[in-house]
Amino acid sequence: MFGRLPLAAWLLVAVAIPLSFAAAPVALPEPMPAHPRLFADAVRFVALREQVKTDPVSARIFSDLVRRADLMLVQPPLTYQKEGRRLLAVSRDAIERISTLAMVARLTDDVRYAERALAEMRAVTAFKDWNPSHYLDTAEMTFAVALGYDWLFERIAPAERALFAKALLELGVSQAETAPASQLFWIKGTNNWNQVCHAGMVAGAIALADEHPAIALRTLNRAVENLHLSADHYAPDGAYPEGPMYWNYGTTFHVMLTDMLTHFLGDAHGTDDYPGFRTSADYVLQMVTPTGRLYSYADCNTSSAGVSIPLYWFARKTRRADLLLTNTAMVTGAKAGAALKTDPSRVEALSLIWIDPSLTASDKQPPLSWFGRGENPVAVHRSAWGDKRATFVGLKGGAANVSHGHMDAGSFLLEADGVRWAVDLGMQDYNSLESKGIVLWNNKQDGQRWRVFRLGAESHNILRFDGAVPDVTGRGELVKFSAQPAGSVVALDKVYAGQIASVSRGVALQPDRCVLIQDEWKAGEKPVEVTWQFLTEAKNATAGKGEITLEQAGQRLVLRVLSPADAQLAVEDVSAPRADYDAANPNLKRITLRTRTGAGATGGFRVLAVPGSVGAPVVPPLTPLADWPGAGF
């Protein structure tokens, strides 16, 4: 089925060359659908009134929306307030307030909620601009006002409709044609900006399609023609290159865009069918660890994961109830009246439209081991689903210079017994760095980005050769994966080009829930000092002979060094900021192992991570990574 080329060659081609996409031209519907027309029509909103009474998950989410809407009733309207170069926080608040209030208004007929949503729309449409210099701000604000204009259309007086429509056109939709070219790079962008900005403009265009059909048609066609430039990066398996937090951001707006097109045009025009896009739901499901947090590589928050709103769309689209495993557990496990954590919380109202009550909890569970290839490959293994004390290990490849990337090729994350032992610190607030003069988005080898502790080599669970930093263009490739026995291997030769002749790392989840981390390398023409890094927030870390014991939250993990016998073990406190722009990292420690390898010689580390609940571990026999089980790529 792969012609004359081997599978590996085809995969290299798929990664290296953007996928072609021929978009079918968009035509506006005739007759034009009445308002509401974004995501749902009047009939659907009537049906939702019954759904929130009869479906327990919908009822719980609706009660959370009402709780939030009640809090919004007493808040002052939004004001124009930038943080650094961004108005984004205000735009996001506008989406949250207007969508929540408008949804509750439609489902309750309580005029208080509609009037409060209109008050927010009056406030933001009076702004001098929606900050097109940082176009995400304009896109999200356009979406917010378009949604309110559409969902509350019949409640808005004609004169005020004209004012809202004028703001939507001039501050929103037309900016994609009149703003300086430097602000419109997102049109043909390859990251989440492409998804978010096209979605925001499409929402505005659909809302205004009656009054401004020409610009609406141009806007919709522009989105359909260019969305593939970001969507190509889901291929082949759905592993989103910017990490799980940005999956929730970019993919939510992608789903919103395709759903708006489907409802308005009756056709998604292929925007829901890119290679790897639908299977990316499996990716984000696997990125939630047993402790309920995201696998926080790249620019990602380290807090607990929330109910993933777009997964309701994916489950409906693919008819897969198993995609809602974690969502359902979070919703049904939340205490009555308590706040739900949803992601992205500002579009929680859309979950009611996307939930299919017929997709009840499934007996089928996701696989315990999963991998995703592509631009930033990742593999994960866990001992169980639905058990907070399960062992979890993740291993990633990729290159540092991907969008929102870190120097984390070859890094791993480890949880066991309800504790995250090997941590990834994730992102640092962008404004905290930009306000200190850091040029954050230069990801070249000498870019200031890599001086930031959380982003560079110092804070990741990687190997170092003579203390040098990785090559930002060098890609770590996933070369082996096995579900049973559970293990994965990444080749890191290009990541350390010029530092070492060859190097690979493997992780294996043992049947007794221990984790083996095995590294192998061959030195070049000179001797080399090799350092193994393990970042942890464990309260105590005690070095003994050939092992280090970690203690946290009444639990214990022992890192037993199986080889080399002469490895030097150390524990370093790295909690304090290294520079005035670095954030503090409370309780952070860096465990290191060091060894030397002679010129042209081979070397390696083998470390067995033993959870305290395991007792006496079974020490796996020495098996070279080349002989580990699993399919190659």
PDB file of N, CA, C and O in Angstrom, residues 158-220:
ATOM      1  N   PRO A 158     -33.145  47.648  16.594  1.00  0.00           N
ATOM      2  CA  PRO A 158     -32.530  47.853  15.271  1.00  0.00           C
ATOM      3  C   PRO A 158     -31.404  48.871  15.261  1.00  0.00           C
ATOM      4  O   PRO A 158     -30.383  48.646  14.601  1.00  0.00           O
ATOM      5  N   ALA A 159     -31.569  49.968  15.941  1.00  0.00           N
ATOM      6  CA  ALA A 159     -30.514  50.991  15.938  1.00  0.00           C
ATOM      7  C   ALA A 159     -29.240  50.456  16.581  1.00  0.00           C
ATOM      8  O   ALA A 159     -28.127  50.744  16.106  1.00  0.00           O
ATOM      9  N   GLU A 160     -29.383  49.691  17.647  1.00  0.00           N
ATOM     10  CA  GLU A 160     -28.200  49.153  18.311  1.00  0.00           C
ATOM     11  C   GLU A 160     -27.581  48.024  17.494  1.00  0.00           C
ATOM     12  O   GLU A 160     -26.355  47.862  17.480  1.00  0.00           O
ATOM     13  N   ARG A 161     -28.413  47.274  16.790  1.00  0.00           N
ATOM     14  CA  ARG A 161     -27.864  46.264  15.890  1.00  0.00           C
ATOM     15  C   ARG A 161     -26.912  46.903  14.886  1.00  0.00           C
ATOM     16  O   ARG A 161     -25.839  46.371  14.585  1.00  0.00           O
ATOM     17  N   ALA A 162     -27.323  48.049  14.361  1.00  0.00           N
ATOM     18  CA  ALA A 162     -26.488  48.736  13.367  1.00  0.00           C
ATOM     19  C   ALA A 162     -25.157  49.149  13.970  1.00  0.00           C
ATOM     20  O   ALA A 162     -24.108  49.054  13.311  1.00  0.00           O
ATOM     21  N   LEU A 163     -25.161  49.582  15.226  1.00  0.00           N
ATOM     22  CA  LEU A 163     -23.908  49.968  15.884  1.00  0.00           C
ATOM     23  C   LEU A 163     -23.009  48.750  16.095  1.00  0.00           C
ATOM     24  O   LEU A 163     -21.799  48.814  15.863  1.00  0.00           O
ATOM     25  N   PHE A 164     -23.602  47.656  16.542  1.00  0.00           N
ATOM     26  CA  PHE A 164     -22.817  46.437  16.756  1.00  0.00           C
ATOM     27  C   PHE A 164     -22.259  45.924  15.430  1.00  0.00           C
ATOM     28  O   PHE A 164     -21.098  45.510  15.335  1.00  0.00           O
ATOM     29  N   ALA A 165     -23.093  45.950  14.377  1.00  0.00           N
ATOM     30  CA  ALA A 165     -22.650  45.472  13.071  1.00  0.00           C
ATOM     31  C   ALA A 165     -21.517  46.338  12.532  1.00  0.00           C
ATOM     32  O   ALA A 165     -20.555  45.827  11.931  1.00  0.00           O
ATOM     33  N   LYS A 166     -21.601  47.641  12.743  1.00  0.00           N
ATOM     34  CA  LYS A 166     -20.551  48.560  12.287  1.00  0.00           C
ATOM     35  C   LYS A 166     -19.224  48.244  12.990  1.00  0.00           C
ATOM     36  O   LYS A 166     -18.163  48.191  12.352  1.00  0.00           O
ATOM     37  N   ALA A 167     -19.277  47.993  14.297  1.00  0.00           N
ATOM     38  CA  ALA A 167     -18.060  47.659  15.041  1.00  0.00           C
ATOM     39  C   ALA A 167     -17.503  46.316  14.586  1.00  0.00           C
ATOM     40  O   ALA A 167     -16.286  46.164  14.406  1.00  0.00           O
ATOM     41  N   LEU A 168     -18.395  45.340  14.386  1.00  0.00           N
ATOM     42  CA  LEU A 168     -17.940  44.026  13.920  1.00  0.00           C
ATOM     43  C   LEU A 168     -17.208  44.139  12.587  1.00  0.00           C
ATOM     44  O   LEU A 168     -16.175  43.492  12.366  1.00  0.00           O
ATOM     45  N   LEU A 169     -17.735  44.969  11.711  1.00  0.00           N
ATOM     46  CA  LEU A 169     -17.115  45.120  10.401  1.00  0.00           C
ATOM     47  C   LEU A 169     -15.806  45.897  10.490  1.00  0.00           C
ATOM     48  O   LEU A 169     -14.767  45.439   9.995  1.00  0.00           O
ATOM     49  N   GLU A 170     -15.841  47.065  11.123  1.00  0.00           N
ATOM     50  CA  GLU A 170     -14.696  47.968  11.083  1.00  0.00           C
ATOM     51  C   GLU A 170     -13.578  47.556  12.035  1.00  0.00           C
ATOM     52  O   GLU A 170     -12.398  47.655  11.682  1.00  0.00           O
ATOM     53  N   LEU A 171     -13.923  47.110  13.244  1.00  0.00           N
ATOM     54  CA  LEU A 171     -12.893  46.725  14.212  1.00  0.00           C
ATOM     55  C   LEU A 171     -12.494  45.266  14.067  1.00  0.00           C
ATOM     56  O   LEU A 171     -11.435  44.865  14.559  1.00  0.00           O
ATOM     57  N   GLY A 172     -13.351  44.477  13.396  1.00  0.00           N
ATOM     58  CA  GLY A 172     -13.097  43.048  13.285  1.00  0.00           C
ATOM     59  C   GLY A 172     -12.846  42.567  11.878  1.00  0.00           C
ATOM     60  O   GLY A 172     -11.721  42.578  11.388  1.00  0.00           O
ATOM     61  N   VAL A 173     -13.894  42.181  11.176  1.00  0.00           N
ATOM     62  CA  VAL A 173     -13.765  41.444   9.924  1.00  0.00           C
ATOM     63  C   VAL A 173     -12.926  42.171   8.882  1.00  0.00           C
ATOM     64  O   VAL A 173     -12.071  41.570   8.219  1.00  0.00           O
ATOM     65  N   SER A 174     -13.134  43.479   8.710  1.00  0.00           N
ATOM     66  CA  SER A 174     -12.404  44.199   7.662  1.00  0.00           C
ATOM     67  C   SER A 174     -10.923  44.358   7.981  1.00  0.00           C
ATOM     68  O   SER A 174     -10.120  44.613   7.071  1.00  0.00           O
ATOM     69  N   GLN A 175     -10.553  44.201   9.241  1.00  0.00           N
ATOM     70  CA  GLN A 175      -9.133  44.326   9.602  1.00  0.00           C
ATOM     71  C   GLN A 175      -8.285  43.273   8.893  1.00  0.00           C
ATOM     72  O   GLN A 175      -7.102  43.492   8.626  1.00  0.00           O
ATOM     73  N   ALA A 176      -8.883  42.136   8.584  1.00  0.00           N
ATOM     74  CA  ALA A 176      -8.142  41.082   7.889  1.00  0.00           C
ATOM     75  C   ALA A 176      -7.828  41.467   6.448  1.00  0.00           C
ATOM     76  O   ALA A 176      -7.069  40.760   5.770  1.00  0.00           O
ATOM     77  N   GLU A 177      -8.408  42.580   5.971  1.00  0.00           N
ATOM     78  CA  GLU A 177      -8.125  43.062   4.615  1.00  0.00           C
ATOM     79  C   GLU A 177      -7.415  44.404   4.613  1.00  0.00           C
ATOM     80  O   GLU A 177      -6.776  44.759   3.613  1.00  0.00           O
ATOM     81  N   THR A 178      -7.531  45.160   5.698  1.00  0.00           N
ATOM     82  CA  THR A 178      -6.992  46.524   5.697  1.00  0.00           C
ATOM     83  C   THR A 178      -5.791  46.722   6.626  1.00  0.00           C
ATOM     84  O   THR A 178      -5.077  47.714   6.476  1.00  0.00           O
ATOM     85  N   ALA A 179      -5.588  45.809   7.570  1.00  0.00           N
ATOM     86  CA  ALA A 179      -4.454  45.958   8.492  1.00  0.00           C
ATOM     87  C   ALA A 179      -3.141  45.778   7.725  1.00  0.00           C
ATOM     88  O   ALA A 179      -3.112  45.156   6.662  1.00  0.00           O
ATOM     89  N   PRO A 180      -2.043  46.327   8.249  1.00  0.00           N
ATOM     90  CA  PRO A 180      -0.745  46.145   7.590  1.00  0.00           C
ATOM     91  C   PRO A 180      -0.417  44.668   7.420  1.00  0.00           C
ATOM     92  O   PRO A 180      -0.796  43.829   8.242  1.00  0.00           O
ATOM     93  N   ALA A 181       0.297  44.356   6.361  1.00  0.00           N
ATOM     94  CA  ALA A 181       0.639  42.961   6.065  1.00  0.00           C
ATOM     95  C   ALA A 181       1.371  42.298   7.218  1.00  0.00           C
ATOM     96  O   ALA A 181       1.214  41.090   7.451  1.00  0.00           O
ATOM     97  N   SER A 182       2.163  43.070   7.962  1.00  0.00           N
ATOM     98  CA  SER A 182       2.920  42.501   9.086  1.00  0.00           C
ATOM     99  C   SER A 182       2.011  41.951  10.175  1.00  0.00           C
ATOM    100  O   SER A 182       2.427  41.116  10.973  1.00  0.00           O
ATOM    101  N   GLN A 183       0.758  42.441  10.232  1.00  0.00           N
ATOM    102  CA  GLN A 183      -0.179  41.967  11.238  1.00  0.00           C
ATOM    103  C   GLN A 183      -1.014  40.783  10.743  1.00  0.00           C
ATOM    104  O   GLN A 183      -1.762  40.191  11.516  1.00  0.00           O
ATOM    105  N   LEU A 184      -0.873  40.462   9.463  1.00  0.00           N
ATOM    106  CA  LEU A 184      -1.731  39.446   8.859  1.00  0.00           C
ATOM    107  C   LEU A 184      -0.976  38.185   8.473  1.00  0.00           C
ATOM    108  O   LEU A 184      -1.436  37.402   7.647  1.00  0.00           O
ATOM    109  N   PHE A 185       0.177  37.968   9.103  1.00  0.00           N
ATOM    110  CA  PHE A 185       0.952  36.758   8.815  1.00  0.00           C
ATOM    111  C   PHE A 185       0.165  35.491   9.109  1.00  0.00           C
ATOM    112  O   PHE A 185       0.433  34.422   8.553  1.00  0.00           O
ATOM    113  N   TRP A 186      -0.808  35.590  10.005  1.00  0.00           N
ATOM    114  CA  TRP A 186      -1.589  34.430  10.412  1.00  0.00           C
ATOM    115  C   TRP A 186      -2.402  33.831   9.267  1.00  0.00           C
ATOM    116  O   TRP A 186      -2.773  32.648   9.321  1.00  0.00           O
ATOM    117  N   ILE A 187      -2.687  34.630   8.241  1.00  0.00           N
ATOM    118  CA  ILE A 187      -3.515  34.117   7.142  1.00  0.00           C
ATOM    119  C   ILE A 187      -2.880  32.879   6.533  1.00  0.00           C
ATOM    120  O   ILE A 187      -3.558  31.894   6.227  1.00  0.00           O
ATOM    121  N   LYS A 188      -1.575  32.917   6.381  1.00  0.00           N
ATOM    122  CA  LYS A 188      -0.850  31.754   5.874  1.00  0.00           C
ATOM    123  C   LYS A 188       0.099  31.206   6.937  1.00  0.00           C
ATOM    124  O   LYS A 188       1.104  30.588   6.619  1.00  0.00           O
ATOM    125  N   GLY A 189      -0.258  31.393   8.185  1.00  0.00           N
ATOM    126  CA  GLY A 189       0.555  30.893   9.286  1.00  0.00           C
ATOM    127  C   GLY A 189       0.422  29.391   9.444  1.00  0.00           C
ATOM    128  O   GLY A 189      -0.512  28.764   8.932  1.00  0.00           O
ATOM    129  N   THR A 190       1.339  28.823  10.206  1.00  0.00           N
ATOM    130  CA  THR A 190       1.362  27.368  10.370  1.00  0.00           C
ATOM    131  C   THR A 190       1.126  26.931  11.814  1.00  0.00           C
ATOM    132  O   THR A 190       1.281  25.754  12.124  1.00  0.00           O
ATOM    133  N   ASN A 191       0.755  27.871  12.684  1.00  0.00           N
ATOM    134  CA  ASN A 191       0.531  27.491  14.079  1.00  0.00           C
ATOM    135  C   ASN A 191      -0.880  27.882  14.513  1.00  0.00           C
ATOM    136  O   ASN A 191      -1.752  28.151  13.682  1.00  0.00           O
ATOM    137  N   ASN A 192      -1.115  27.944  15.823  1.00  0.00           N
ATOM    138  CA  ASN A 192      -2.466  28.167  16.334  1.00  0.00           C
ATOM    139  C   ASN A 192      -3.057  29.512  15.912  1.00  0.00           C
ATOM    140  O   ASN A 192      -4.271  29.666  15.866  1.00  0.00           O
ATOM    141  N   TRP A 193      -2.228  30.510  15.596  1.00  0.00           N
ATOM    142  CA  TRP A 193      -2.753  31.807  15.144  1.00  0.00           C
ATOM    143  C   TRP A 193      -3.621  31.622  13.896  1.00  0.00           C
ATOM    144  O   TRP A 193      -4.636  32.314  13.732  1.00  0.00           O
ATOM    145  N   ASN A 194      -3.202  30.766  13.014  1.00  0.00           N
ATOM    146  CA  ASN A 194      -3.956  30.504  11.800  1.00  0.00           C
ATOM    147  C   ASN A 194      -5.362  30.017  12.139  1.00  0.00           C
ATOM    148  O   ASN A 194      -6.364  30.495  11.590  1.00  0.00           O
ATOM    149  N   GLN A 195      -5.472  29.100  13.065  1.00  0.00           N
ATOM    150  CA  GLN A 195      -6.761  28.543  13.445  1.00  0.00           C
ATOM    151  C   GLN A 195      -7.632  29.569  14.170  1.00  0.00           C
ATOM    152  O   GLN A 195      -8.816  29.745  13.859  1.00  0.00           O
ATOM    153  N   VAL A 196      -7.050  30.248  15.146  1.00  0.00           N
ATOM    154  CA  VAL A 196      -7.807  31.178  15.981  1.00  0.00           C
ATOM    155  C   VAL A 196      -8.285  32.376  15.171  1.00  0.00           C
ATOM    156  O   VAL A 196      -9.456  32.777  15.241  1.00  0.00           O
ATOM    157  N   CYS A 197      -7.385  32.971  14.387  1.00  0.00           N
ATOM    158  CA  CYS A 197      -7.739  34.196  13.678  1.00  0.00           C
ATOM    159  C   CYS A 197      -8.733  33.941  12.552  1.00  0.00           C
ATOM    160  O   CYS A 197      -9.678  34.720  12.359  1.00  0.00           O
ATOM    161  N   HIS A 198      -8.552  32.856  11.805  1.00  0.00           N
ATOM    162  CA  HIS A 198      -9.553  32.538  10.782  1.00  0.00           C
ATOM    163  C   HIS A 198     -10.910  32.262  11.430  1.00  0.00           C
ATOM    164  O   HIS A 198     -11.951  32.693  10.899  1.00  0.00           O
ATOM    165  N   ALA A 199     -10.939  31.565  12.551  1.00  0.00           N
ATOM    166  CA  ALA A 199     -12.218  31.269  13.210  1.00  0.00           C
ATOM    167  C   ALA A 199     -12.913  32.546  13.659  1.00  0.00           C
ATOM    168  O   ALA A 199     -14.130  32.697  13.488  1.00  0.00           O
ATOM    169  N   GLY A 200     -12.158  33.472  14.252  1.00  0.00           N
ATOM    170  CA  GLY A 200     -12.760  34.724  14.690  1.00  0.00           C
ATOM    171  C   GLY A 200     -13.344  35.515  13.538  1.00  0.00           C
ATOM    172  O   GLY A 200     -14.467  36.055  13.622  1.00  0.00           O
ATOM    173  N   MET A 201     -12.608  35.575  12.417  1.00  0.00           N
ATOM    174  CA  MET A 201     -13.099  36.309  11.257  1.00  0.00           C
ATOM    175  C   MET A 201     -14.319  35.626  10.631  1.00  0.00           C
ATOM    176  O   MET A 201     -15.258  36.293  10.187  1.00  0.00           O
ATOM    177  N   VAL A 202     -14.324  34.306  10.612  1.00  0.00           N
ATOM    178  CA  VAL A 202     -15.462  33.570  10.068  1.00  0.00           C
ATOM    179  C   VAL A 202     -16.722  33.830  10.908  1.00  0.00           C
ATOM    180  O   VAL A 202     -17.818  34.006  10.360  1.00  0.00           O
ATOM    181  N   ALA A 203     -16.568  33.858  12.222  1.00  0.00           N
ATOM    182  CA  ALA A 203     -17.732  34.139  13.070  1.00  0.00           C
ATOM    183  C   ALA A 203     -18.325  35.498  12.738  1.00  0.00           C
ATOM    184  O   ALA A 203     -19.551  35.645  12.581  1.00  0.00           O
ATOM    185  N   GLY A 204     -17.468  36.502  12.615  1.00  0.00           N
ATOM    186  CA  GLY A 204     -17.950  37.834  12.269  1.00  0.00           C
ATOM    187  C   GLY A 204     -18.579  37.871  10.893  1.00  0.00           C
ATOM    188  O   GLY A 204     -19.617  38.527  10.678  1.00  0.00           O
ATOM    189  N   ALA A 205     -17.969  37.175   9.942  1.00  0.00           N
ATOM    190  CA  ALA A 205     -18.480  37.169   8.577  1.00  0.00           C
ATOM    191  C   ALA A 205     -19.859  36.523   8.497  1.00  0.00           C
ATOM    192  O   ALA A 205     -20.759  37.025   7.795  1.00  0.00           O
ATOM    193  N   ILE A 206     -20.049  35.416   9.190  1.00  0.00           N
ATOM    194  CA  ILE A 206     -21.354  34.747   9.162  1.00  0.00           C
ATOM    195  C   ILE A 206     -22.421  35.618   9.821  1.00  0.00           C
ATOM    196  O   ILE A 206     -23.551  35.722   9.337  1.00  0.00           O
ATOM    197  N   ALA A 207     -22.053  36.260  10.915  1.00  0.00           N
ATOM    198  CA  ALA A 207     -23.009  37.133  11.595  1.00  0.00           C
ATOM    199  C   ALA A 207     -23.458  38.283  10.695  1.00  0.00           C
ATOM    200  O   ALA A 207     -24.613  38.714  10.740  1.00  0.00           O
ATOM    201  N   LEU A 208     -22.559  38.784   9.836  1.00  0.00           N
ATOM    202  CA  LEU A 208     -22.839  39.948   8.997  1.00  0.00           C
ATOM    203  C   LEU A 208     -23.184  39.595   7.555  1.00  0.00           C
ATOM    204  O   LEU A 208     -23.255  40.483   6.696  1.00  0.00           O
ATOM    205  N   ALA A 209     -23.367  38.311   7.266  1.00  0.00           N
ATOM    206  CA  ALA A 209     -23.509  37.885   5.873  1.00  0.00           C
ATOM    207  C   ALA A 209     -24.691  38.535   5.167  1.00  0.00           C
ATOM    208  O   ALA A 209     -24.649  38.734   3.939  1.00  0.00           O
ATOM    209  N   ASP A 210     -25.752  38.894   5.880  1.00  0.00           N
ATOM    210  CA  ASP A 210     -26.889  39.560   5.240  1.00  0.00           C
ATOM    211  C   ASP A 210     -26.495  40.927   4.724  1.00  0.00           C
ATOM    212  O   ASP A 210     -26.748  41.280   3.565  1.00  0.00           O
ATOM    213  N   GLU A 211     -25.859  41.719   5.593  1.00  0.00           N
ATOM    214  CA  GLU A 211     -25.546  43.106   5.280  1.00  0.00           C
ATOM    215  C   GLU A 211     -24.294  43.251   4.414  1.00  0.00           C
ATOM    216  O   GLU A 211     -24.181  44.200   3.640  1.00  0.00           O
ATOM    217  N   HIS A 212     -23.366  42.326   4.538  1.00  0.00           N
ATOM    218  CA  HIS A 212     -22.078  42.447   3.853  1.00  0.00           C
ATOM    219  C   HIS A 212     -21.691  41.113   3.209  1.00  0.00           C
ATOM    220  O   HIS A 212     -20.702  40.478   3.599  1.00  0.00           O
ATOM    221  N   PRO A 213     -22.445  40.672   2.216  1.00  0.00           N
ATOM    222  CA  PRO A 213     -22.188  39.347   1.629  1.00  0.00           C
ATOM    223  C   PRO A 213     -20.836  39.232   0.930  1.00  0.00           C
ATOM    224  O   PRO A 213     -20.228  38.158   0.940  1.00  0.00           O
ATOM    225  N   ALA A 214     -20.354  40.301   0.331  1.00  0.00           N
ATOM    226  CA  ALA A 214     -19.101  40.207  -0.425  1.00  0.00           C
ATOM    227  C   ALA A 214     -17.920  39.924   0.490  1.00  0.00           C
ATOM    228  O   ALA A 214     -17.124  39.005   0.238  1.00  0.00           O
ATOM    229  N   ILE A 215     -17.790  40.694   1.574  1.00  0.00           N
ATOM    230  CA  ILE A 215     -16.665  40.465   2.480  1.00  0.00           C
ATOM    231  C   ILE A 215     -16.854  39.159   3.245  1.00  0.00           C
ATOM    232  O   ILE A 215     -15.875  38.476   3.577  1.00  0.00           O
ATOM    233  N   ALA A 216     -18.103  38.781   3.491  1.00  0.00           N
ATOM    234  CA  ALA A 216     -18.354  37.496   4.149  1.00  0.00           C
ATOM    235  C   ALA A 216     -17.856  36.355   3.274  1.00  0.00           C
ATOM    236  O   ALA A 216     -17.199  35.423   3.755  1.00  0.00           O
ATOM    237  N   LEU A 217     -18.152  36.445   1.976  1.00  0.00           N
ATOM    238  CA  LEU A 217     -17.727  35.391   1.058  1.00  0.00           C
ATOM    239  C   LEU A 217     -16.208  35.326   0.972  1.00  0.00           C
ATOM    240  O   LEU A 217     -15.615  34.236   0.986  1.00  0.00           O
ATOM    241  N   ARG A 218     -15.559  36.465   0.902  1.00  0.00           N
ATOM    242  CA  ARG A 218     -14.095  36.487   0.845  1.00  0.00           C
ATOM    243  C   ARG A 218     -13.502  35.892   2.118  1.00  0.00           C
ATOM    244  O   ARG A 218     -12.512  35.154   2.089  1.00  0.00           O
ATOM    245  N   THR A 219     -14.089  36.224   3.252  1.00  0.00           N
ATOM    246  CA  THR A 219     -13.574  35.750   4.542  1.00  0.00           C
ATOM    247  C   THR A 219     -13.684  34.240   4.659  1.00  0.00           C
ATOM    248  O   THR A 219     -12.737  33.562   5.093  1.00  0.00           O
ATOM    249  N   LEU A 220     -14.826  33.693   4.285  1.00  0.00           N
ATOM    250  CA  LEU A 220     -15.025  32.249   4.378  1.00  0.00           C
ATOM    251  C   LEU A 220     -14.104  31.506   3.415  1.00  0.00           C
ATOM    252  O   LEU A 220     -13.494  30.492   3.786  1.00  0.00           O
TER     253      LEU A 220
END
